[in-house]
């Protein structure tokens, strides 16, 4: 199996012989699918796919995802090395360069939302998102983090660097808080949809909903009645929620953004991620975060309260890399 570490591959890349490298990728992937199955094929060909997505001219790099080579030869949304191959590609070229070239709709959508996270406004000139998720960042999406931290920084020979966004990130702005007695979870379609979407947002965390303020929801999941905690604006909570939904090498930050918009739409009682309803929810939302004595390298402890409905959701969990 040809990988980026092979001397011949490095030499071909240095000489700009990308059609030969694409042919090697396609042949290797198809053979691996037949011999070992789809999952093994992804793992075996990912380093070469990463190299092509990162360094090849966009006209050739997009062909990683084209089916014109036949069954088993092309990358899908789950093909990944340090991260999804489509996310590697999206970090390297503007939407203006990629839009005329990209074919498969699922890959095209994820690349578009990656470019949105990187600061591009695609609200004009790009096809509308099928769920209605905005193709530009709302002000509250921009405010809480630097542009460079929104998507992994990929390296030419493989690997990536990414900011580890946790909530809470520190004790700054937090203080001793006595949580109230926890209350029962309310029912209703809106609550059920909100819980379902939040559970998908962070599958490694616990999710609950209560009728009452955010600290009451936190009390259901917190390990102690007295915690170090406090309220934060949603703009500072947003980055950790996006990254929580994008955890795992097969997922990218575009997945995180799309999942969060679905969750916010459900919490607002909207039919999908309606921009107007989500913006209104975010504007009135109260967010409470707290520390736990033992937390993994990645952790999320937050309660999200909608004062208009008197309902609060809490998400709490930690995960090692």
CSV table of N, CA, C and O in Angstrom, one decimal, residues 58-106:
chain,number,residue,atom,x,y,z
A,58,UNK,N,-6.4,22.6,-6.5
A,58,UNK,CA,-7.8,22.3,-6.2
A,58,UNK,C,-8.5,21.5,-7.3
A,58,UNK,O,-9.3,20.7,-7.1
A,59,UNK,N,-8.1,21.8,-8.6
A,59,UNK,CA,-8.8,21.1,-9.7
A,59,UNK,C,-8.5,19.6,-9.6
A,59,UNK,O,-9.4,18.8,-10.1
A,60,UNK,N,-7.4,19.2,-9.1
A,60,UNK,CA,-7.2,17.7,-8.9
A,60,UNK,C,-7.6,17.3,-7.5
A,60,UNK,O,-8.2,16.2,-7.4
A,61,UNK,N,-7.4,18.1,-6.5
A,61,UNK,CA,-7.7,17.6,-5.1
A,61,UNK,C,-9.2,17.2,-5.0
A,61,UNK,O,-9.5,16.3,-4.3
A,62,UNK,N,-10.1,18.0,-5.6
A,62,UNK,CA,-11.5,17.7,-5.5
A,62,UNK,C,-11.9,16.4,-6.1
A,62,UNK,O,-12.9,15.8,-5.7
A,63,UNK,N,-11.0,15.8,-7.0
A,63,UNK,CA,-11.3,14.6,-7.6
A,63,UNK,C,-11.2,13.4,-6.7
A,63,UNK,O,-11.6,12.2,-7.0
A,64,UNK,N,-10.6,13.6,-5.5
A,64,UNK,CA,-10.6,12.6,-4.4
A,64,UNK,C,-12.0,12.1,-4.2
A,64,UNK,O,-12.2,10.9,-3.8
A,65,UNK,N,-13.0,13.0,-4.3
A,65,UNK,CA,-14.4,12.7,-4.0
A,65,UNK,C,-15.3,12.3,-5.2
A,65,UNK,O,-16.5,12.0,-5.0
A,66,UNK,N,-14.7,12.3,-6.4
A,66,UNK,CA,-15.5,12.0,-7.6
A,66,UNK,C,-15.6,10.5,-7.8
A,66,UNK,O,-14.6,9.8,-7.6
A,67,UNK,N,-16.7,10.0,-8.2
A,67,UNK,CA,-17.0,8.6,-8.4
A,67,UNK,C,-16.6,8.2,-9.8
A,67,UNK,O,-16.9,7.0,-10.2
A,68,UNK,N,-16.0,9.0,-10.6
A,68,UNK,CA,-15.7,8.6,-12.0
A,68,UNK,C,-14.7,7.5,-12.1
A,68,UNK,O,-14.5,6.9,-13.2
A,69,UNK,N,-13.9,7.2,-11.0
A,69,UNK,CA,-13.0,6.1,-11.1
A,69,UNK,C,-13.6,4.8,-10.8
A,69,UNK,O,-12.9,3.8,-11.0
A,70,UNK,N,-14.8,4.7,-10.4
A,70,UNK,CA,-15.5,3.4,-10.2
A,70,UNK,C,-15.7,3.2,-8.7
A,70,UNK,O,-15.2,3.9,-7.8
A,71,UNK,N,-16.3,2.1,-8.4
A,71,UNK,CA,-16.7,1.7,-7.0
A,71,UNK,C,-15.4,1.5,-6.2
A,71,UNK,O,-14.4,0.9,-6.6
A,72,UNK,N,-15.4,2.1,-5.0
A,72,UNK,CA,-14.4,2.0,-4.0
A,72,UNK,C,-13.2,2.9,-4.2
A,72,UNK,O,-12.3,2.9,-3.4
A,73,UNK,N,-13.2,3.7,-5.3
A,73,UNK,CA,-12.0,4.5,-5.6
A,73,UNK,C,-12.0,5.9,-5.0
A,73,UNK,O,-11.0,6.5,-4.9
A,74,UNK,N,-13.2,6.3,-4.5
A,74,UNK,CA,-13.3,7.7,-4.1
A,74,UNK,C,-13.6,7.8,-2.6
A,74,UNK,O,-14.1,7.0,-1.9
A,75,UNK,N,-13.1,9.0,-2.0
A,75,UNK,CA,-13.3,9.3,-0.6
A,75,UNK,C,-14.7,9.8,-0.4
A,75,UNK,O,-15.3,10.4,-1.2
A,76,UNK,N,-15.2,9.4,0.8
A,76,UNK,CA,-16.5,9.9,1.2
A,76,UNK,C,-16.4,10.9,2.4
A,76,UNK,O,-15.3,11.2,2.8
A,77,UNK,N,-17.5,11.2,3.0
A,77,UNK,CA,-17.4,12.2,4.1
A,77,UNK,C,-16.7,11.6,5.3
A,77,UNK,O,-16.2,12.4,6.2
A,78,UNK,N,-16.6,10.3,5.5
A,78,UNK,CA,-16.0,9.7,6.6
A,78,UNK,C,-14.5,9.4,6.4
A,78,UNK,O,-13.8,8.9,7.3
A,79,UNK,N,-13.9,9.6,5.2
A,79,UNK,CA,-12.5,9.3,5.0
A,79,UNK,C,-11.7,10.3,5.7
A,79,UNK,O,-11.9,11.6,5.5
A,80,UNK,N,-10.8,9.9,6.5
A,80,UNK,CA,-10.0,10.8,7.3
A,80,UNK,C,-8.6,10.3,7.6
A,80,UNK,O,-8.4,9.1,7.6
A,81,UNK,N,-7.8,11.2,8.0
A,81,UNK,CA,-6.4,10.9,8.5
A,81,UNK,C,-6.4,11.6,9.9
A,81,UNK,O,-7.0,11.1,10.8
A,82,UNK,N,-5.7,12.8,10.0
A,82,UNK,CA,-5.8,13.5,11.2
A,82,UNK,C,-7.2,14.2,11.4
A,82,UNK,O,-7.6,14.5,12.5
A,83,UNK,N,-7.9,14.3,10.3
A,83,UNK,CA,-9.2,14.9,10.2
A,83,UNK,C,-9.8,14.5,8.9
A,83,UNK,O,-9.2,13.9,8.0
A,84,UNK,N,-11.1,14.8,8.7
A,84,UNK,CA,-11.8,14.5,7.4
A,84,UNK,C,-11.0,15.1,6.2
A,84,UNK,O,-10.6,16.2,6.3
A,85,UNK,N,-10.9,14.3,5.1
A,85,UNK,CA,-10.2,14.8,3.9
A,85,UNK,C,-10.9,16.0,3.4
A,85,UNK,O,-10.2,16.9,2.9
A,86,UNK,N,-12.2,16.1,3.5
A,86,UNK,CA,-12.9,17.3,3.0
A,86,UNK,C,-12.6,18.5,3.8
A,86,UNK,O,-12.6,19.6,3.2
A,87,UNK,N,-12.3,18.3,5.1
A,87,UNK,CA,-12.0,19.5,5.9
A,87,UNK,C,-10.6,19.9,5.6
A,87,UNK,O,-10.3,21.2,5.6
A,88,UNK,N,-9.7,19.0,5.3
A,88,UNK,CA,-8.3,19.4,4.9
A,88,UNK,C,-8.4,20.2,3.6
A,88,UNK,O,-7.8,21.3,3.5
A,89,UNK,N,-9.2,19.8,2.7
A,89,UNK,CA,-9.3,20.5,1.4
A,89,UNK,C,-9.9,21.9,1.7
A,89,UNK,O,-9.4,22.9,1.1
A,90,UNK,N,-10.9,22.0,2.5
A,90,UNK,CA,-11.6,23.2,2.8
A,90,UNK,C,-10.7,24.3,3.4
A,90,UNK,O,-10.9,25.5,3.3
A,91,UNK,N,-9.7,23.8,4.2
A,91,UNK,CA,-8.8,24.8,4.8
A,91,UNK,C,-7.8,25.3,3.9
A,91,UNK,O,-7.1,26.3,4.2
A,92,UNK,N,-7.7,24.7,2.7
A,92,UNK,CA,-6.6,25.1,1.7
A,92,UNK,C,-7.0,26.1,0.6
A,92,UNK,O,-6.2,26.7,0.0
A,93,UNK,N,-8.3,26.1,0.4
A,93,UNK,CA,-8.8,26.9,-0.8
A,93,UNK,C,-10.1,27.6,-0.4
A,93,UNK,O,-10.9,27.1,0.3
A,94,UNK,N,-10.3,28.8,-1.0
A,94,UNK,CA,-11.5,29.5,-0.8
A,94,UNK,C,-12.7,28.8,-1.5
A,94,UNK,O,-12.5,28.0,-2.4
A,95,UNK,N,-13.9,29.2,-1.1
A,95,UNK,CA,-15.1,28.7,-1.7
A,95,UNK,C,-15.2,29.1,-3.2
A,95,UNK,O,-15.6,28.4,-4.1
A,96,UNK,N,-14.7,30.3,-3.5
A,96,UNK,CA,-14.6,30.7,-4.9
A,96,UNK,C,-13.9,29.8,-5.8
A,96,UNK,O,-14.3,29.5,-6.9
A,97,UNK,N,-12.8,29.2,-5.3
A,97,UNK,CA,-12.0,28.3,-6.1
A,97,UNK,C,-12.7,26.9,-6.1
A,97,UNK,O,-12.6,26.2,-7.1
A,98,UNK,N,-13.3,26.5,-5.0
A,98,UNK,CA,-13.8,25.1,-4.9
A,98,UNK,C,-15.2,25.0,-5.5
A,98,UNK,O,-15.5,23.9,-5.9
A,99,UNK,N,-16.0,26.0,-5.4
A,99,UNK,CA,-17.4,25.8,-5.8
A,99,UNK,C,-17.6,25.3,-7.2
A,99,UNK,O,-18.5,24.4,-7.4
A,100,UNK,N,-16.9,25.8,-8.2
A,100,UNK,CA,-17.1,25.2,-9.5
A,100,UNK,C,-16.6,23.8,-9.7
A,100,UNK,O,-16.9,23.2,-10.8
A,101,UNK,N,-15.9,23.3,-8.8
A,101,UNK,CA,-15.2,22.0,-8.9
A,101,UNK,C,-15.8,20.9,-8.2
A,101,UNK,O,-15.8,19.7,-8.6
A,102,UNK,N,-16.4,21.2,-7.0
A,102,UNK,CA,-16.9,20.1,-6.1
A,102,UNK,C,-18.2,19.6,-6.6
A,102,UNK,O,-19.1,20.3,-7.0
A,103,UNK,N,-18.3,18.2,-6.6
A,103,UNK,CA,-19.5,17.6,-7.1
A,103,UNK,C,-20.4,17.0,-6.0
A,103,UNK,O,-21.6,17.5,-5.9
A,104,UNK,N,-20.0,16.0,-5.3
A,104,UNK,CA,-20.9,15.3,-4.4
A,104,UNK,C,-21.5,16.2,-3.4
A,104,UNK,O,-20.9,17.0,-2.7
A,105,UNK,N,-22.9,16.2,-3.3
A,105,UNK,CA,-23.6,17.2,-2.4
A,105,UNK,C,-23.2,17.1,-0.9
A,105,UNK,O,-23.0,18.2,-0.3
A,106,UNK,N,-23.0,15.9,-0.3
A,106,UNK,CA,-22.7,15.9,1.1
A,106,UNK,C,-21.3,16.5,1.4
A,106,UNK,O,-21.1,17.3,2.3
